[in-house]
Amino acid sequence: PLGHWVHDARPIRPDARVAETTVAVGLADNAVELWSLGGADASASASAASSPPALLRRVECSRRSMLYSLALRGSRWEDLRVAGGTIFNEVQLWAPADADAGAAEPNETKSAIHPETSSVEARARPAPFAILRGHEGSIMRVLWSEDGTRVLSTSDDRTARTWRVPDGDRKKKKEEP
């Protein structure tokens, strides 16, 4: 079992870095874990089918928050985006691959949940490229638009909002509705 509530899971296409079948799992502690499904692929041989899923990496957002909702977008690790709805009335947008691109803060502590992921990759903590504020209550649901240009959110303040996602401007920290 995972150490936190699972809010979303998304298959990730293999690429040059990750050749096996993988899934990204978005967790309530504002982290994304990349898991190898091992022999869980339908095309796997009978001998490979017995290999258990394995944690490949864990990336935590630099803004540590408990999330009531999280939505993933993207089918490749480098394109993966996270919309996390916090208990602090904001939606945080971040990209796990920013940990690879140097757009992350160092974190020298081992993961308490998965101490075996204490590599440099596991310690990098990307900052949000946008923080969406305007709700007056905890964010209960977030959803990416089909084209990825908008995020929709609902809150326990009994409102729903639509937010424009900044065009590649990772330095922008606040986006108005």
mmCIF file of C-alpha atoms in Angstrom:
data_model
loop_
_atom_site.group_PDB
_atom_site.id
_atom_site.type_symbol
_atom_site.label_atom_id
_atom_site.label_comp_id
_atom_site.label_asym_id
_atom_site.label_seq_id
_atom_site.Cartn_x
_atom_site.Cartn_y
_atom_site.Cartn_z
ATOM 1 C CA PRO A 1 0.000 0.000 0.000
ATOM 2 C CA LEU A 2 0.989 3.596 -0.562
ATOM 3 C CA GLY A 3 1.686 5.931 2.342
ATOM 4 C CA HIS A 4 -0.921 8.570 1.420
ATOM 5 C CA TRP A 5 -4.333 8.852 -0.170
ATOM 6 C CA VAL A 6 -4.207 8.360 -3.935
ATOM 7 C CA HIS A 7 -6.014 11.157 -5.787
ATOM 8 C CA ASP A 8 -5.113 10.255 -9.382
ATOM 9 C CA ALA A 9 -3.125 7.751 -11.425
ATOM 10 C CA ARG A 10 -2.061 7.995 -15.046
ATOM 11 C CA PRO A 11 -0.218 5.615 -17.382
ATOM 12 C CA ILE A 12 3.088 7.050 -18.554
ATOM 13 C CA ARG A 13 4.451 6.155 -21.986
ATOM 14 C CA PRO A 14 7.890 4.573 -22.044
ATOM 15 C CA ASP A 15 10.697 6.806 -23.335
ATOM 16 C CA ALA A 16 14.474 6.793 -23.536
ATOM 17 C CA ARG A 17 14.799 7.078 -19.737
ATOM 18 C CA VAL A 18 12.011 4.716 -18.718
ATOM 19 C CA ALA A 19 11.614 1.656 -20.933
ATOM 20 C CA GLU A 20 9.123 -0.321 -18.867
ATOM 21 C CA THR A 21 5.386 0.185 -18.432
ATOM 22 C CA THR A 22 4.900 2.812 -15.748
ATOM 23 C CA VAL A 23 2.178 4.707 -13.948
ATOM 24 C CA ALA A 24 2.326 8.101 -12.244
ATOM 25 C CA VAL A 25 0.421 8.262 -8.961
ATOM 26 C CA GLY A 26 -0.636 11.614 -7.473
ATOM 27 C CA LEU A 27 -0.766 11.567 -3.670
ATOM 28 C CA ALA A 28 -2.401 13.677 -0.961
ATOM 29 C CA ASP A 29 0.961 14.892 0.388
ATOM 30 C CA ASN A 30 1.514 16.862 -2.871
ATOM 31 C CA ALA A 31 3.879 14.279 -4.329
ATOM 32 C CA VAL A 32 3.958 12.159 -7.465
ATOM 33 C CA GLU A 33 5.411 8.681 -7.529
ATOM 34 C CA LEU A 34 6.440 6.868 -10.693
ATOM 35 C CA TRP A 35 5.898 3.119 -10.460
ATOM 36 C CA SER A 36 7.061 0.345 -12.757
ATOM 37 C CA LEU A 37 4.258 -2.116 -13.276
ATOM 38 C CA GLY A 38 6.803 -4.887 -13.704
ATOM 39 C CA GLY A 39 5.047 -7.892 -15.207
ATOM 40 C CA ALA A 40 1.613 -6.270 -14.944
ATOM 41 C CA ASP A 41 1.725 -5.392 -18.665
ATOM 42 C CA ALA A 42 -0.667 -7.569 -20.661
ATOM 43 C CA SER A 43 2.126 -8.339 -23.158
ATOM 44 C CA ALA A 44 4.533 -9.550 -20.453
ATOM 45 C CA SER A 45 5.736 -13.120 -20.434
ATOM 46 C CA ALA A 46 4.502 -15.554 -17.790
ATOM 47 C CA SER A 47 7.814 -15.338 -15.894
ATOM 48 C CA ALA A 48 7.779 -11.532 -15.883
ATOM 49 C CA ALA A 49 4.165 -11.470 -14.713
ATOM 50 C CA SER A 50 5.309 -12.436 -11.234
ATOM 51 C CA SER A 51 7.515 -9.368 -10.742
ATOM 52 C CA PRO A 52 5.879 -6.903 -8.345
ATOM 53 C CA PRO A 53 5.409 -3.192 -9.025
ATOM 54 C CA ALA A 54 8.483 -1.161 -8.081
ATOM 55 C CA LEU A 55 8.851 2.475 -7.082
ATOM 56 C CA LEU A 56 11.122 4.213 -9.602
ATOM 57 C CA ARG A 57 11.050 7.692 -8.119
ATOM 58 C CA ARG A 58 9.186 10.095 -5.898
ATOM 59 C CA VAL A 59 8.977 13.847 -6.516
ATOM 60 C CA GLU A 60 7.515 16.169 -3.889
ATOM 61 C CA CYS A 61 6.369 19.725 -4.611
ATOM 62 C CA SER A 62 8.392 22.333 -2.713
ATOM 63 C CA ARG A 63 5.153 23.692 -1.208
ATOM 64 C CA ARG A 64 4.273 20.967 1.240
ATOM 65 C CA SER A 65 0.497 20.852 1.688
ATOM 66 C CA MET A 66 -2.196 18.355 2.430
ATOM 67 C CA LEU A 67 -4.341 18.042 -0.680
ATOM 68 C CA TYR A 68 -8.044 17.268 -0.812
ATOM 69 C CA SER A 69 -7.790 16.813 -4.574
ATOM 70 C CA LEU A 70 -5.200 16.347 -7.287
ATOM 71 C CA ALA A 71 -5.378 15.888 -11.053
ATOM 72 C CA LEU A 72 -2.591 14.741 -13.370
ATOM 73 C CA ARG A 73 -2.248 15.723 -17.033
ATOM 74 C CA GLY A 74 0.143 14.282 -19.611
ATOM 75 C CA SER A 75 1.201 10.896 -20.897
ATOM 76 C CA ARG A 76 4.998 11.276 -20.705
ATOM 77 C CA TRP A 77 7.033 12.062 -17.585
ATOM 78 C CA GLU A 78 8.490 15.240 -19.107
ATOM 79 C CA ASP A 79 4.986 16.510 -19.991
ATOM 80 C CA LEU A 80 3.288 15.554 -16.724
ATOM 81 C CA ARG A 81 1.535 18.426 -14.918
ATOM 82 C CA VAL A 82 -0.068 18.432 -11.480
ATOM 83 C CA ALA A 83 -3.003 20.504 -10.268
ATOM 84 C CA GLY A 84 -3.246 20.135 -6.489
ATOM 85 C CA GLY A 85 -6.188 21.523 -4.513
ATOM 86 C CA THR A 86 -5.055 22.406 -1.000
ATOM 87 C CA ILE A 87 -6.795 22.768 2.334
ATOM 88 C CA PHE A 88 -5.393 26.339 2.274
ATOM 89 C CA ASN A 89 -7.823 27.581 -0.436
ATOM 90 C CA GLU A 90 -5.417 27.460 -3.370
ATOM 91 C CA VAL A 91 -4.636 25.359 -6.425
ATOM 92 C CA GLN A 92 -0.949 24.657 -7.042
ATOM 93 C CA LEU A 93 0.239 23.847 -10.566
ATOM 94 C CA TRP A 94 3.613 22.132 -10.865
ATOM 95 C CA ALA A 95 5.614 19.771 -13.048
ATOM 96 C CA PRO A 96 7.455 16.763 -11.576
ATOM 97 C CA ALA A 97 10.003 16.858 -14.420
ATOM 98 C CA ASP A 98 11.133 20.289 -13.181
ATOM 99 C CA ALA A 99 13.091 18.276 -10.591
ATOM 100 C CA ASP A 100 15.230 17.084 -13.537
ATOM 101 C CA ALA A 101 15.549 20.530 -15.123
ATOM 102 C CA GLY A 102 17.106 22.268 -12.133
ATOM 103 C CA ALA A 103 13.910 24.203 -11.332
ATOM 104 C CA ALA A 104 13.723 22.573 -7.934
ATOM 105 C CA GLU A 105 14.777 23.171 -4.363
ATOM 106 C CA PRO A 106 17.128 20.629 -2.756
ATOM 107 C CA ASN A 107 15.737 18.454 0.001
ATOM 108 C CA GLU A 108 18.372 16.507 1.870
ATOM 109 C CA THR A 109 16.016 14.386 3.948
ATOM 110 C CA LYS A 110 15.050 10.839 3.070
ATOM 111 C CA SER A 111 11.447 10.065 2.375
ATOM 112 C CA ALA A 112 9.893 8.671 5.552
ATOM 113 C CA ILE A 113 7.469 6.638 3.472
ATOM 114 C CA HIS A 114 9.914 5.231 0.920
ATOM 115 C CA PRO A 115 13.425 5.574 2.408
ATOM 116 C CA GLU A 116 14.866 3.574 -0.494
ATOM 117 C CA THR A 117 14.219 6.607 -2.744
ATOM 118 C CA SER A 118 16.845 8.779 -1.098
ATOM 119 C CA SER A 119 18.627 9.474 -4.394
ATOM 120 C CA VAL A 120 19.184 12.983 -5.746
ATOM 121 C CA GLU A 121 16.111 12.534 -7.968
ATOM 122 C CA ALA A 122 13.930 11.799 -4.966
ATOM 123 C CA ARG A 123 15.236 14.828 -3.063
ATOM 124 C CA ALA A 124 14.612 17.491 -5.719
ATOM 125 C CA ARG A 125 11.457 19.479 -4.967
ATOM 126 C CA PRO A 126 10.070 21.543 -7.862
ATOM 127 C CA ALA A 127 8.282 24.780 -7.055
ATOM 128 C CA PRO A 128 4.808 25.456 -8.462
ATOM 129 C CA PHE A 129 4.814 27.356 -11.746
ATOM 130 C CA ALA A 130 1.452 28.876 -10.740
ATOM 131 C CA ILE A 131 -0.567 29.262 -7.550
ATOM 132 C CA LEU A 132 -4.245 29.957 -8.148
ATOM 133 C CA ARG A 133 -5.966 31.874 -5.368
ATOM 134 C CA GLY A 134 -9.538 33.119 -5.050
ATOM 135 C CA HIS A 135 -11.560 30.462 -3.262
ATOM 136 C CA GLU A 136 -12.526 31.111 0.352
ATOM 137 C CA GLY A 137 -12.562 27.454 1.347
ATOM 138 C CA SER A 138 -10.625 24.229 0.889
ATOM 139 C CA ILE A 139 -10.382 22.961 -2.677
ATOM 140 C CA MET A 140 -12.516 19.852 -3.000
ATOM 141 C CA ARG A 141 -11.969 18.990 -6.706
ATOM 142 C CA VAL A 142 -9.608 19.981 -9.504
ATOM 143 C CA LEU A 143 -9.781 19.003 -13.152
ATOM 144 C CA TRP A 144 -7.693 19.837 -16.225
ATOM 145 C CA SER A 145 -9.521 20.943 -19.374
ATOM 146 C CA GLU A 146 -9.141 18.572 -22.297
ATOM 147 C CA ASP A 147 -6.616 20.862 -24.023
ATOM 148 C CA GLY A 148 -4.716 21.656 -20.799
ATOM 149 C CA THR A 149 -5.185 25.433 -21.051
ATOM 150 C CA ARG A 150 -7.549 25.659 -18.084
ATOM 151 C CA VAL A 151 -8.008 24.160 -14.646
ATOM 152 C CA LEU A 152 -11.429 23.899 -13.036
ATOM 153 C CA SER A 153 -11.810 23.845 -9.263
ATOM 154 C CA THR A 154 -14.573 23.505 -6.724
ATOM 155 C CA SER A 155 -14.396 24.506 -3.098
ATOM 156 C CA ASP A 156 -16.243 23.993 0.158
ATOM 157 C CA ASP A 157 -17.079 27.715 -0.119
ATOM 158 C CA ARG A 158 -19.738 26.458 -2.592
ATOM 159 C CA THR A 159 -18.104 27.985 -5.669
ATOM 160 C CA ALA A 160 -16.624 26.626 -8.877
ATOM 161 C CA ARG A 161 -13.917 28.476 -10.783
ATOM 162 C CA THR A 162 -12.187 28.177 -14.118
ATOM 163 C CA TRP A 163 -8.531 29.264 -14.238
ATOM 164 C CA ARG A 164 -6.321 29.983 -17.243
ATOM 165 C CA VAL A 165 -3.030 28.060 -17.106
ATOM 166 C CA PRO A 166 -0.052 30.349 -17.818
ATOM 167 C CA ASP A 167 1.587 29.730 -21.218
ATOM 168 C CA GLY A 168 4.876 28.155 -20.218
ATOM 169 C CA ASP A 169 5.663 31.005 -17.825
ATOM 170 C CA ARG A 170 7.079 28.980 -14.934
ATOM 171 C CA LYS A 171 8.138 32.145 -13.079
ATOM 172 C CA LYS A 172 4.595 33.453 -12.710
ATOM 173 C CA LYS A 173 3.426 32.666 -9.170
ATOM 174 C CA LYS A 174 -0.194 33.845 -9.142
ATOM 175 C CA GLU A 175 -2.942 33.587 -11.724
ATOM 176 C CA GLU A 176 -6.294 35.327 -11.383
ATOM 177 C CA PRO A 177 -9.521 33.607 -12.546
#
